[in-house]
Coordinates of C-alpha atoms in Angstrom, one line a residue:
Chain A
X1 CA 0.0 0.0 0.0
X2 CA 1.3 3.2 -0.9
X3 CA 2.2 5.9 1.8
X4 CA -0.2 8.7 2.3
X5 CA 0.8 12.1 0.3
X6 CA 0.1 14.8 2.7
X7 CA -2.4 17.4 1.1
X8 CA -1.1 20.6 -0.3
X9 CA -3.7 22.7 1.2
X10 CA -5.0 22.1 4.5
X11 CA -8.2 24.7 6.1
X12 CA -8.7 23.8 9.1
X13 CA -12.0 25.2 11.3
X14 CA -11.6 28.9 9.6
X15 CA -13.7 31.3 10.5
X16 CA -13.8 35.3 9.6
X17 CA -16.1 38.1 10.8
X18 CA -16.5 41.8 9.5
X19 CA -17.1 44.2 11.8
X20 CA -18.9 47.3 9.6
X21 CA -21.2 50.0 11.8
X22 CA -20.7 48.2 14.7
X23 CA -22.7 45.2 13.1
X24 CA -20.7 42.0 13.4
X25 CA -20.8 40.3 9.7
X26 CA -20.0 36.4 9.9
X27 CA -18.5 35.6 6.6
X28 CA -16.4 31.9 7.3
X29 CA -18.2 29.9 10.0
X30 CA -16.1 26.4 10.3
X31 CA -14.5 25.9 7.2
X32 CA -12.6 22.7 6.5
X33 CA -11.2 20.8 3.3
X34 CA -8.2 19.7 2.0
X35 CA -6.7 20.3 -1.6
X36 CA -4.4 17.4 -2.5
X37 CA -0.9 17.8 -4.5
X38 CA -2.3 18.5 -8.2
X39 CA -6.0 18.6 -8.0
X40 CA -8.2 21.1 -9.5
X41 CA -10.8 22.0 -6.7
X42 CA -13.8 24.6 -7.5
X43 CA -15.6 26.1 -5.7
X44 CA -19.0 27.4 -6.0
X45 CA -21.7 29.1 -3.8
X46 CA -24.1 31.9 -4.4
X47 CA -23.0 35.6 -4.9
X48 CA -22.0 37.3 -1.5
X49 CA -21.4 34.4 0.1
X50 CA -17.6 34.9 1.2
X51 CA -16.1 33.3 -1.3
X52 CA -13.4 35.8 -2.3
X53 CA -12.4 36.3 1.7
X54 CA -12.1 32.3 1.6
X55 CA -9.8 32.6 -1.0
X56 CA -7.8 35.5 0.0
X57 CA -7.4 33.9 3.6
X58 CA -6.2 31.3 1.9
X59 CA -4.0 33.1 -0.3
X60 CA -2.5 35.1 2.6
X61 CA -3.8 38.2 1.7
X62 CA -6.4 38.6 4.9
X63 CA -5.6 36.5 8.1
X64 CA -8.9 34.1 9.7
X65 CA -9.6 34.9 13.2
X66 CA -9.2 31.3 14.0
X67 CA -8.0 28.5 12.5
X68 CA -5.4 27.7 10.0
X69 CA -4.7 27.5 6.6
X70 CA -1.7 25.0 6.2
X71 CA 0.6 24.6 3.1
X72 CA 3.2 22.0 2.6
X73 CA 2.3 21.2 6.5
X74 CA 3.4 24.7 7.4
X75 CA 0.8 27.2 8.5
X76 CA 0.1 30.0 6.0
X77 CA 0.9 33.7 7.2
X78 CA 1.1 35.9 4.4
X79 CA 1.4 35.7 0.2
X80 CA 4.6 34.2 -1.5
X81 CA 5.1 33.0 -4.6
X82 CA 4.3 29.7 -4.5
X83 CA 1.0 30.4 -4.7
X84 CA -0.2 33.2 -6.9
X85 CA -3.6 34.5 -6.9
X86 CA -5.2 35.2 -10.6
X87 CA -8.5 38.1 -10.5
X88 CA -11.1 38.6 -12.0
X89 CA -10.0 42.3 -12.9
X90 CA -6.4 41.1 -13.3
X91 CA -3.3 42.7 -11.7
X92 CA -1.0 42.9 -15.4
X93 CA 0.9 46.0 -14.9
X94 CA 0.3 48.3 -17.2
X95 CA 3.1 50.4 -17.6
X96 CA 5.5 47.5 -18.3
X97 CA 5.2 45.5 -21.3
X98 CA 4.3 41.9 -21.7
X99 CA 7.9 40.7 -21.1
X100 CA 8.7 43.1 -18.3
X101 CA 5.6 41.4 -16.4
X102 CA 6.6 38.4 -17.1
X103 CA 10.0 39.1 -15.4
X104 CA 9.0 41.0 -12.7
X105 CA 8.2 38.4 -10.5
X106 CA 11.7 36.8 -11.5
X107 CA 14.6 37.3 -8.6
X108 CA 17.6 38.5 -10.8
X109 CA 19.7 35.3 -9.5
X110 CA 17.3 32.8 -11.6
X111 CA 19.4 31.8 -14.7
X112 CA 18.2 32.5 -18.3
X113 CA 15.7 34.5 -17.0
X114 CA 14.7 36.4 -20.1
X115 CA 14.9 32.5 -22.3
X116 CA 12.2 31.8 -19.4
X117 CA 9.8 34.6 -19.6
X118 CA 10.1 34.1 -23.7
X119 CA 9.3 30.6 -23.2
X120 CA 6.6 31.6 -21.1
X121 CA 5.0 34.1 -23.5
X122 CA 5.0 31.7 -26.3
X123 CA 3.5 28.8 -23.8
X124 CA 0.6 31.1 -23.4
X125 CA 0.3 31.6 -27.3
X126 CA 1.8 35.3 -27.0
X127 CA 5.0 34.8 -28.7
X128 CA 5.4 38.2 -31.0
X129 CA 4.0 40.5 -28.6
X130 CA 6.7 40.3 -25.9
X131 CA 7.3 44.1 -26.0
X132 CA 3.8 45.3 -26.1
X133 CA 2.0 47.2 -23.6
X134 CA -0.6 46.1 -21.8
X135 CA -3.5 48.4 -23.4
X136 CA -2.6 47.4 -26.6
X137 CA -3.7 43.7 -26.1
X138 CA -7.2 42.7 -25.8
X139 CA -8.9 40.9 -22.9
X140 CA -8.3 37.8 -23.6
X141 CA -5.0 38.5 -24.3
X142 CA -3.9 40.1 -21.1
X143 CA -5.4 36.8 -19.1
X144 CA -2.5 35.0 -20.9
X145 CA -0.1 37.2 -19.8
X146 CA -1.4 36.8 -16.0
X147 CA -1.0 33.3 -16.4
X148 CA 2.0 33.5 -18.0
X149 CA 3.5 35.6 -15.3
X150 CA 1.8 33.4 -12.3
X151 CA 3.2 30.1 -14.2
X152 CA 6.9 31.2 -15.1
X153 CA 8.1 31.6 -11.1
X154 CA 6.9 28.2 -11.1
X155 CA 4.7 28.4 -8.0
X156 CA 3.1 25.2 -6.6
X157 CA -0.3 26.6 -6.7
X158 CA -2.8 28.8 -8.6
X159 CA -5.4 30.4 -6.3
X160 CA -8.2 31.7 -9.6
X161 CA -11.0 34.0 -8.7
X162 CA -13.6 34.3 -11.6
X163 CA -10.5 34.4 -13.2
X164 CA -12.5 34.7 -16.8
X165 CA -15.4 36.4 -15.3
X166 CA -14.6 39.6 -16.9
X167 CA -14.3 38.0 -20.6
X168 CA -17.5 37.1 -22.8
X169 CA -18.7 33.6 -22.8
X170 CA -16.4 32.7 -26.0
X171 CA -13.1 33.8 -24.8
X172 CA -14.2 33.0 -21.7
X173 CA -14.9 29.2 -23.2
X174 CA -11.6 29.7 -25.3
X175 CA -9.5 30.3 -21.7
X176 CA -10.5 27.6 -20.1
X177 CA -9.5 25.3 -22.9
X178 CA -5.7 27.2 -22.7
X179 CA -6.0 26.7 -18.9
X180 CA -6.6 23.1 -19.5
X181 CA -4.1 22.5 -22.3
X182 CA -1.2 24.9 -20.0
X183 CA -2.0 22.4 -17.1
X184 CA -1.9 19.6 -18.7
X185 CA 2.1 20.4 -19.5
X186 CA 2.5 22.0 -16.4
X187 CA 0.4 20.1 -13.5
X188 CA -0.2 22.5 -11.0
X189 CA -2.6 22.6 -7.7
X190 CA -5.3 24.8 -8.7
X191 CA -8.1 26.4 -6.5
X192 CA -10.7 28.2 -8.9
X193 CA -13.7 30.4 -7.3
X194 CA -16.5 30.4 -10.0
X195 CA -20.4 31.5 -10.2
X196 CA -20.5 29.4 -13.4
X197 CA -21.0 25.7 -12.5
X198 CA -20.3 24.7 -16.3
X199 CA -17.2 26.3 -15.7
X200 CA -16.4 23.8 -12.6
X201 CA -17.6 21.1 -14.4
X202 CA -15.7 22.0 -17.7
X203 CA -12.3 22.4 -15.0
X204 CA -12.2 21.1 -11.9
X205 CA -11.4 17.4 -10.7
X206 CA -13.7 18.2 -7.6
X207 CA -16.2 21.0 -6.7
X208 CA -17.3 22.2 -3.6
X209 CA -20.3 24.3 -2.6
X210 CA -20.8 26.9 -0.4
X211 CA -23.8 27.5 1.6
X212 CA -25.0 31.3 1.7
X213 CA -22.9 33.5 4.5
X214 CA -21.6 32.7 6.9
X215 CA -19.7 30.5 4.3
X216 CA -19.9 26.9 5.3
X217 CA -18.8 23.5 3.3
X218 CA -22.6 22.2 1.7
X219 CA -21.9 19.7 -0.6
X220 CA -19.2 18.3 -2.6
X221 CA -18.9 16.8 -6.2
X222 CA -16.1 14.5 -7.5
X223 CA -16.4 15.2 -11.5
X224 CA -15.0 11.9 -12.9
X225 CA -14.9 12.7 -16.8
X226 CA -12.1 12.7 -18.9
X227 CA -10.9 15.5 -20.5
X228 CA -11.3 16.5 -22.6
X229 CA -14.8 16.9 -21.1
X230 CA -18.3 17.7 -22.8
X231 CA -20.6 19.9 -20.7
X232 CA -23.1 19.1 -22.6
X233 CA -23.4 15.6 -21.8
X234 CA -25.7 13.5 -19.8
X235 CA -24.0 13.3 -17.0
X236 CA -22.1 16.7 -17.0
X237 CA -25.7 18.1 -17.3
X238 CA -26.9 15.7 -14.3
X239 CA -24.2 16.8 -12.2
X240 CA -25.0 20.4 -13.2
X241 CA -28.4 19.6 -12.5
X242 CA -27.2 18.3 -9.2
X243 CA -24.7 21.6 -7.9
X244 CA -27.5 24.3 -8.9
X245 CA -30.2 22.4 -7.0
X246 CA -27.5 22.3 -3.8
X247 CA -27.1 26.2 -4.9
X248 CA -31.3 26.3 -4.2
X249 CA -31.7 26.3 -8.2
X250 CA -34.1 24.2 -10.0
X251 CA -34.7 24.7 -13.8
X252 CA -36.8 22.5 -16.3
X253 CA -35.0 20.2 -17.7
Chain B
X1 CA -4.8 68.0 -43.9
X2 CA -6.7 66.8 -40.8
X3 CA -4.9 68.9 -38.2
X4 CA -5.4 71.5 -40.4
X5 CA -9.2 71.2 -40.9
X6 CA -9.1 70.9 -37.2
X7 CA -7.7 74.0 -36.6
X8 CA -9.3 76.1 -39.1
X9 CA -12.3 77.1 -36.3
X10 CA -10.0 78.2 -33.9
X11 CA -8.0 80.0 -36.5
X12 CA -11.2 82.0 -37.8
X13 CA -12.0 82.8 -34.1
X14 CA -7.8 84.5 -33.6
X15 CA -8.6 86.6 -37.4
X16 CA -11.8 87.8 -36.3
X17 CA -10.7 88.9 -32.6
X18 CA -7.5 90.6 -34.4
X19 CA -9.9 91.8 -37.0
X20 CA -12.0 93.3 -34.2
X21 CA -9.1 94.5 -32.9
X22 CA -7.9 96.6 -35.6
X23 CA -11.4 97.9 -36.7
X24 CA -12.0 99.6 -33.4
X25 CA -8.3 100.9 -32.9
X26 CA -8.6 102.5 -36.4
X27 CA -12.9 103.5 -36.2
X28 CA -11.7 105.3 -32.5
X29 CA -8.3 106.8 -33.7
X30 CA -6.7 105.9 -30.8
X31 CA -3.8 107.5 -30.0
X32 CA -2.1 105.3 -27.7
X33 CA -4.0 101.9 -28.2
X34 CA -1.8 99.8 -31.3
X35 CA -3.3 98.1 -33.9
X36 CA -2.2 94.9 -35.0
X37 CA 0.5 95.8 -37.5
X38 CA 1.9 98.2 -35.1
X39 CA 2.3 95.0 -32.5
X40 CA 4.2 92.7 -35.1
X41 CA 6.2 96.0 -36.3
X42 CA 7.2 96.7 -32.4
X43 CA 7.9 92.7 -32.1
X44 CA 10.4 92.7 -35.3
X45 CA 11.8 95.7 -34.2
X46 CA 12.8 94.0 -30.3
X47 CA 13.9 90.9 -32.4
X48 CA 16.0 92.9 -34.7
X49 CA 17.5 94.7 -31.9
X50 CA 18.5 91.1 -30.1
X51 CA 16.6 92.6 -26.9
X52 CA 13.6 90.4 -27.0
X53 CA 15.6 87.1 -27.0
X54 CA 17.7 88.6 -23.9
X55 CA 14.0 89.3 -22.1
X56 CA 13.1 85.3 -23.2
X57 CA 16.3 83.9 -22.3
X58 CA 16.1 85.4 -19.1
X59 CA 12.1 84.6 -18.4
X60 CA 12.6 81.0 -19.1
X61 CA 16.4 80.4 -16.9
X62 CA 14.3 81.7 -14.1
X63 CA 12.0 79.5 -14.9
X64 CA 13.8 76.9 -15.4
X65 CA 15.7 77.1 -12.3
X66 CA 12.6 77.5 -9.9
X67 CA 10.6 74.8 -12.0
X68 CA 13.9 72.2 -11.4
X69 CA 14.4 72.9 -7.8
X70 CA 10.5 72.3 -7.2
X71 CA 10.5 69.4 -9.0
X72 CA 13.4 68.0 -7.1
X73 CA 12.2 68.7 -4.1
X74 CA 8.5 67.8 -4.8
X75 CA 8.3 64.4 -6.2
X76 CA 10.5 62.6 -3.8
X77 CA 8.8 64.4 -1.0
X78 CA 5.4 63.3 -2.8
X79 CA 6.4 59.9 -3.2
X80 CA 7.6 59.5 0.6
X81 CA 4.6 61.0 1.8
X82 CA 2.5 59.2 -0.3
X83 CA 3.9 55.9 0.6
X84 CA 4.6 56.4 4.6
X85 CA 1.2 57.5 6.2
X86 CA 3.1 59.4 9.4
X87 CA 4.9 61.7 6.9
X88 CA 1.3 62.5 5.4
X89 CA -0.4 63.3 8.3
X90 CA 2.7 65.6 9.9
X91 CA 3.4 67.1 6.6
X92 CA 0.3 67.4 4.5
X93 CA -1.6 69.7 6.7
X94 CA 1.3 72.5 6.3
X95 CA 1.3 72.3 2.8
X96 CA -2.4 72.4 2.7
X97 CA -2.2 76.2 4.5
X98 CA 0.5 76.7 2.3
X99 CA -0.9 76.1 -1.3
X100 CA -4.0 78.9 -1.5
X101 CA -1.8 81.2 -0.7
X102 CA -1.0 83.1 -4.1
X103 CA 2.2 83.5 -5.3
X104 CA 2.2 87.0 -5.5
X105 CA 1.4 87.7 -1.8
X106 CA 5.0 86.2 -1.4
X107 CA 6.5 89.1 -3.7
X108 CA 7.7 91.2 -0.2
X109 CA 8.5 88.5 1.3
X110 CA 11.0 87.4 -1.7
X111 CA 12.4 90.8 -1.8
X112 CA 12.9 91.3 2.0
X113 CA 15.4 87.8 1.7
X114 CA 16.6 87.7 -1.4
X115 CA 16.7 90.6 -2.8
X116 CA 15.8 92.6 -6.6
X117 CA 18.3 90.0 -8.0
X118 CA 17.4 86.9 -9.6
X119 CA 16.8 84.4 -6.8
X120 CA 13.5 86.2 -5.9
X121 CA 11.4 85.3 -9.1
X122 CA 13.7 81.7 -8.5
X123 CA 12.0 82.0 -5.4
X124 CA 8.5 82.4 -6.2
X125 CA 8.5 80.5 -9.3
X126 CA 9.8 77.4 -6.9
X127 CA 7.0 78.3 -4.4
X128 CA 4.2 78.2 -6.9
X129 CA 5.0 75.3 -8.3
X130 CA 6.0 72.7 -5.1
X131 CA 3.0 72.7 -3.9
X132 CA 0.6 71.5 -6.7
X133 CA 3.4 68.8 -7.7
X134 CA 3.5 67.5 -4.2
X135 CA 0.1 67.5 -4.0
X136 CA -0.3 65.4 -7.2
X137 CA 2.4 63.1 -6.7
X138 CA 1.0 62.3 -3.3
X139 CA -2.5 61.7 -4.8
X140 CA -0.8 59.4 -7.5
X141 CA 0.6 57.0 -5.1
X142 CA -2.5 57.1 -3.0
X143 CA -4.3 56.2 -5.4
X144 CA -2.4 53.3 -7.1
X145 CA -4.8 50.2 -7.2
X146 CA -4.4 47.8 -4.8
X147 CA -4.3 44.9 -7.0
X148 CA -1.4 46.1 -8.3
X149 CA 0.5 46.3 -5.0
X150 CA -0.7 42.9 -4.1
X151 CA 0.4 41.3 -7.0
X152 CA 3.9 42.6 -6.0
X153 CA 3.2 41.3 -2.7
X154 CA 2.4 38.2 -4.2
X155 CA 5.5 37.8 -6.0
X156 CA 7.7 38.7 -2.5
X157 CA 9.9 41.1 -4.2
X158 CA 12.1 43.3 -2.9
X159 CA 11.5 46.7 -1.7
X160 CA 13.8 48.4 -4.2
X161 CA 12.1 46.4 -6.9
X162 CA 8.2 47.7 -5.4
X163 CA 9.7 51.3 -5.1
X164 CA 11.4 51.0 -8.8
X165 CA 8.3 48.6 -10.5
X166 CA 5.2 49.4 -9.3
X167 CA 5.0 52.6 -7.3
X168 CA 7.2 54.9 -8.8
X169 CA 5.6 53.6 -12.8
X170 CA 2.3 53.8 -11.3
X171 CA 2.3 57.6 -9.8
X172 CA 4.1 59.1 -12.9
X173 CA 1.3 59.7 -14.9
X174 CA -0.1 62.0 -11.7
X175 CA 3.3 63.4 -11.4
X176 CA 3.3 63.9 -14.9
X177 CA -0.1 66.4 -14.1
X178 CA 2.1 67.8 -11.8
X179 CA 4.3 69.2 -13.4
X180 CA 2.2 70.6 -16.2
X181 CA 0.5 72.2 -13.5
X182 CA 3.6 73.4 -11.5
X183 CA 5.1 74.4 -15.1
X184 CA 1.9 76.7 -15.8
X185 CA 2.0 78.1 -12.6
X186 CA 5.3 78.8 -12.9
X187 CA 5.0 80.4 -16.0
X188 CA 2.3 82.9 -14.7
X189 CA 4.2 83.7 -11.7
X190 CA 7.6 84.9 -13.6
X191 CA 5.8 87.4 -15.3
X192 CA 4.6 88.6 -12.5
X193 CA 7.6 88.8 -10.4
X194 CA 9.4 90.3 -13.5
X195 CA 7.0 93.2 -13.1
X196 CA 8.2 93.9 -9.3
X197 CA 12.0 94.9 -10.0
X198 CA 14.9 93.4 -12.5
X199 CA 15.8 94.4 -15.5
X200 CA 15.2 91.5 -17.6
X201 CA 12.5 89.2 -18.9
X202 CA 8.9 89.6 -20.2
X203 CA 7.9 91.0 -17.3
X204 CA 10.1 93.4 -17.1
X205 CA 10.1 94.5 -20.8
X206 CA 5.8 94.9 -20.4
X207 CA 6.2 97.0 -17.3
X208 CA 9.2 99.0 -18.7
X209 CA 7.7 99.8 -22.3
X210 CA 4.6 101.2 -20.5
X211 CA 6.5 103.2 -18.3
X212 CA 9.5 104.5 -21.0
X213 CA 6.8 106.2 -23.1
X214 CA 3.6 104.4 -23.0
X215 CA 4.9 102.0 -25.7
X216 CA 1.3 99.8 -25.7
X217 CA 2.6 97.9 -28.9
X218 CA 5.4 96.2 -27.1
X219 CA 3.2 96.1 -23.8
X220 CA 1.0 93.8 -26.5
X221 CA 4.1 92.3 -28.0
X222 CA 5.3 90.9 -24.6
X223 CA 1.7 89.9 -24.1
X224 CA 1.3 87.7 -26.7
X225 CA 4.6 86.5 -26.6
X226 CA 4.1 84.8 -22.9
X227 CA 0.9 83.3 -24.3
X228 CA 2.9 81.5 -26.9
X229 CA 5.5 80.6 -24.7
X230 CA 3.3 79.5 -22.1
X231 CA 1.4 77.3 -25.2
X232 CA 4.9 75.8 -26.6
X233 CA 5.8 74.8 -23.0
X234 CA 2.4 73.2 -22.4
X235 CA 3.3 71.2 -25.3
X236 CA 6.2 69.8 -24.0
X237 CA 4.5 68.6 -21.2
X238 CA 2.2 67.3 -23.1
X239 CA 4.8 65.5 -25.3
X240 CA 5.1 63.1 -21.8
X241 CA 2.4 62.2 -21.1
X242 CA 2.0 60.2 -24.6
X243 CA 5.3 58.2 -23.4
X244 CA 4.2 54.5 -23.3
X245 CA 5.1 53.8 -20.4
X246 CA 2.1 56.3 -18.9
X247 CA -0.4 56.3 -21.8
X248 CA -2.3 53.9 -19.6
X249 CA -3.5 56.2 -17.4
X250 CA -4.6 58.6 -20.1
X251 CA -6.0 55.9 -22.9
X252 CA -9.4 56.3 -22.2

């Protein structure tokens, strides 16, 4: 029998309250999961909910009043870059150009560091427009180069939030096949927040999902197709059936 | 062809106003007021003479001097007082009494310590302009969007790297307004000081031609001169703010 592999991401009993006008907000009551070494975990729970403070606790970014967020087996307290967070409104900077992102994350030490960020732009399908400012790419193109800039300091995991929101459905669709095709060179933990359950289904080895605040675990999904996947198949759309009803959604089907 | 067919409005609207001009200097037979033609003859006449490149030589050095020591002074303080919150609070107060204050009421002031020489309009040209330049390279760093700085927090670089990557790149584009403002201010306020004493610059030849003989063409001259000046050096500034590096900020 095999040994064990410790998980990657360990939550353990988080919780995480607002305090706005003296009213006491409970966002995270009792959180706990685990993310295992190379699994692509969704989550999903209705707008409001707390999902963006989940992932920024575990991020780093905001600190839980109790509990623990464990990487590695060591507890989380504060960002690094072995696991970079990916926004809906993205964080490219603009006044540096595509390869100038890519690098910045780059200590100066790392060898070949310019051979790696052009390796990195052309992973992402940008090879030509290494010296272009952001503003002169369009949407879809400045997600690649926040992947590409998350992907080349080679972190160990990618913490997504509606990282495609912001794109129309056809780029959006068109991302997550790149995402898909990126990983599947590059197998990285991934923790993806999404409102759009076809998206989990379309990404994510298992989804979980949230009740309304306070922010508690409701349900979880293993999705057990192949990629690459078909939404619109049977049992995609049973499943998708299944996460909306959890999410208090019924439809006709 | 386009720029031109742009511009063709606003060149109507200068003929008409000079048109104006001359109609009513000649229908009132002014003796004193100049028409047109009598401007552009007193301007070639100052050129000719080399005396109205001395008084613009000498506008823009002072100018020039003030404008660099404010802007030396400004953004770094800007940028440190935009970035530690202590400095803000103990600083920005001061400045904010400071900044209404109008240049001009600073004129005795100037004279009492330095003088009729030139380090008074140096002087007042460096107080005009500090204040909206700190002002607006504060502002800029306040105002840089957090997802930015947490992306640089993200990748766990260095502080150098944050000061030389992200803040300094994300405030120029305010600094940049600045310094158009401190530059336009600055322009203003050497004509005015040139008025007080000296005896050089635009101010000084507006002031002087009045007074040497009520000589209301190159009082004109000098006028219209300064509004060129002030429109070239605009222009300049200008010319920054479509550098790459800040068109960002402006591209929409």
């Amino acid at each position: 029998m095999p040994t064990k592999i410790p998980p990657r991401i360990k939550i353990q009993d988080i919780r995480k309250s607002f305090r706005n006008d003296k009213v006491r907000l409970q966002v995270i009551e009792g959180l706990d999961f685990e993310v295992n070494e190379g699994e692509f975990v969704a989550i999903v729970g209705p707008s409001g909910c707390g999902k963006t403070t989940l992932m920024n606790i575990i991020a780093g970014f905001l600190a839980p009043d109790s509990g623990a967020v464990n990487v590695n087996g060591v507890v989380r307290n504060g960002p690094n870059r072995k696991g970079i967070m990916i926004t809906q409104q993205g964080s490219v900077f603009p006044w540096l150009t595509v390869k100038q992102n890519l690098l910045f994350g780059l200590p100066d030490e790392v060898p070949n560091r310019e051979a790696l960020a052009d390796e990195y732009a052309a992973l992402v399908g940008l090879k030509g427009f290494e010296n272009n400012y952001p503003h002169e790419l369009s949407g879809g193109m400045l997600k690649r180069v926040e992947i590409a800039r998350a992907l080349v300091v080679k972190p160990e995991i990618l913490y997504m939030d509606e990282p495609f929101s912001a794109l129309d459905a056809l780029m959006s669709l068109r991302m997550q096949n790149e995402l898909l095709r990126i990983l599947s060179i590059e197998k990285h933990t991934v923790m993806l927040i999404t409102h759009d359950v076809e998206e989990a289904i379309h990404l994510a080895d298992r989804i979980l999902v949230l009740s309304p605040r306070p922010a508690r675990i409701q349900a979880s999904f293993d999705v057990p197709f192949a990629h690459p996947r078909r939404v619109s198949s049977p049992e995609a759309q049973a499943l998708r059936v299944a996460i909306l009803k959890e999410l208090g959604v019924t439809e006709a089907v | 062809m386009k720029g031109l067919k742009q511009s063709l409005p606003s060149i109507i609207v200068i003929a008409v106003v000079v048109g104006i001009w001359w109609a009513v200097v000649v229908a009132t037979q002014s003796a004193i007021f100049p028409t047109p033609w009598a401007v552009v003859a007193g301007t070639l006449e100052l050129a000719r003479d080399g005396t109205l490149w001395e008084h613009i030589g000498a506008s823009l050095m002072r100018v020039g001097a003030g404008f660099g020591l404010a802007v030396a002074l400004a953004i770094p303080l800007g940028l440190w007082m935009g970035w530690v919150h202590g400095a803000f609070v103990t600083l920005n107060p001061l400045f904010q009494i400071l900044r209404p204050i109008s240049p001009i009421a600073w004129i005795p002031i100037a004279i009492l310590w330095f003088g009729v020489g030139n380090a008074s309009p140096i002087f007042l040209i460096f107080i005009a302009s500090v204040f909206p330049m700190i002002v607006q390279t504060t502002v800029g760093v306040h105002t840089i969007e957090k997802r930015f700085l947490r992306a640089a927090e993200n990748f766990g670089v260095s502080r150098t790297k944050l000061f030389l990557k992200v803040v300094f790149p994300a405030t120029l584009p305010q600094i940049i307004v600045g310094m158009r403002i401190g530059l336009g201010v600055a322009w203003l306020v050497v004509v005015a000081a040139e008025m007080i004493a000296l005896r050089s610059g635009l101010g000084y030849l507006i002031i002087d031609s009045r007074n040497a003989g009520n000589r209301y063409d190159l009082v004109i001259a000098g006028m219209i001169i300064i509004g060129l000046i002030g429109l070239m050096l605009d222009g300049f500034m200008r010319l920054l703010e479509s550098m790459k590096v800040v068109r960002w900020r402006y591209a929409h």
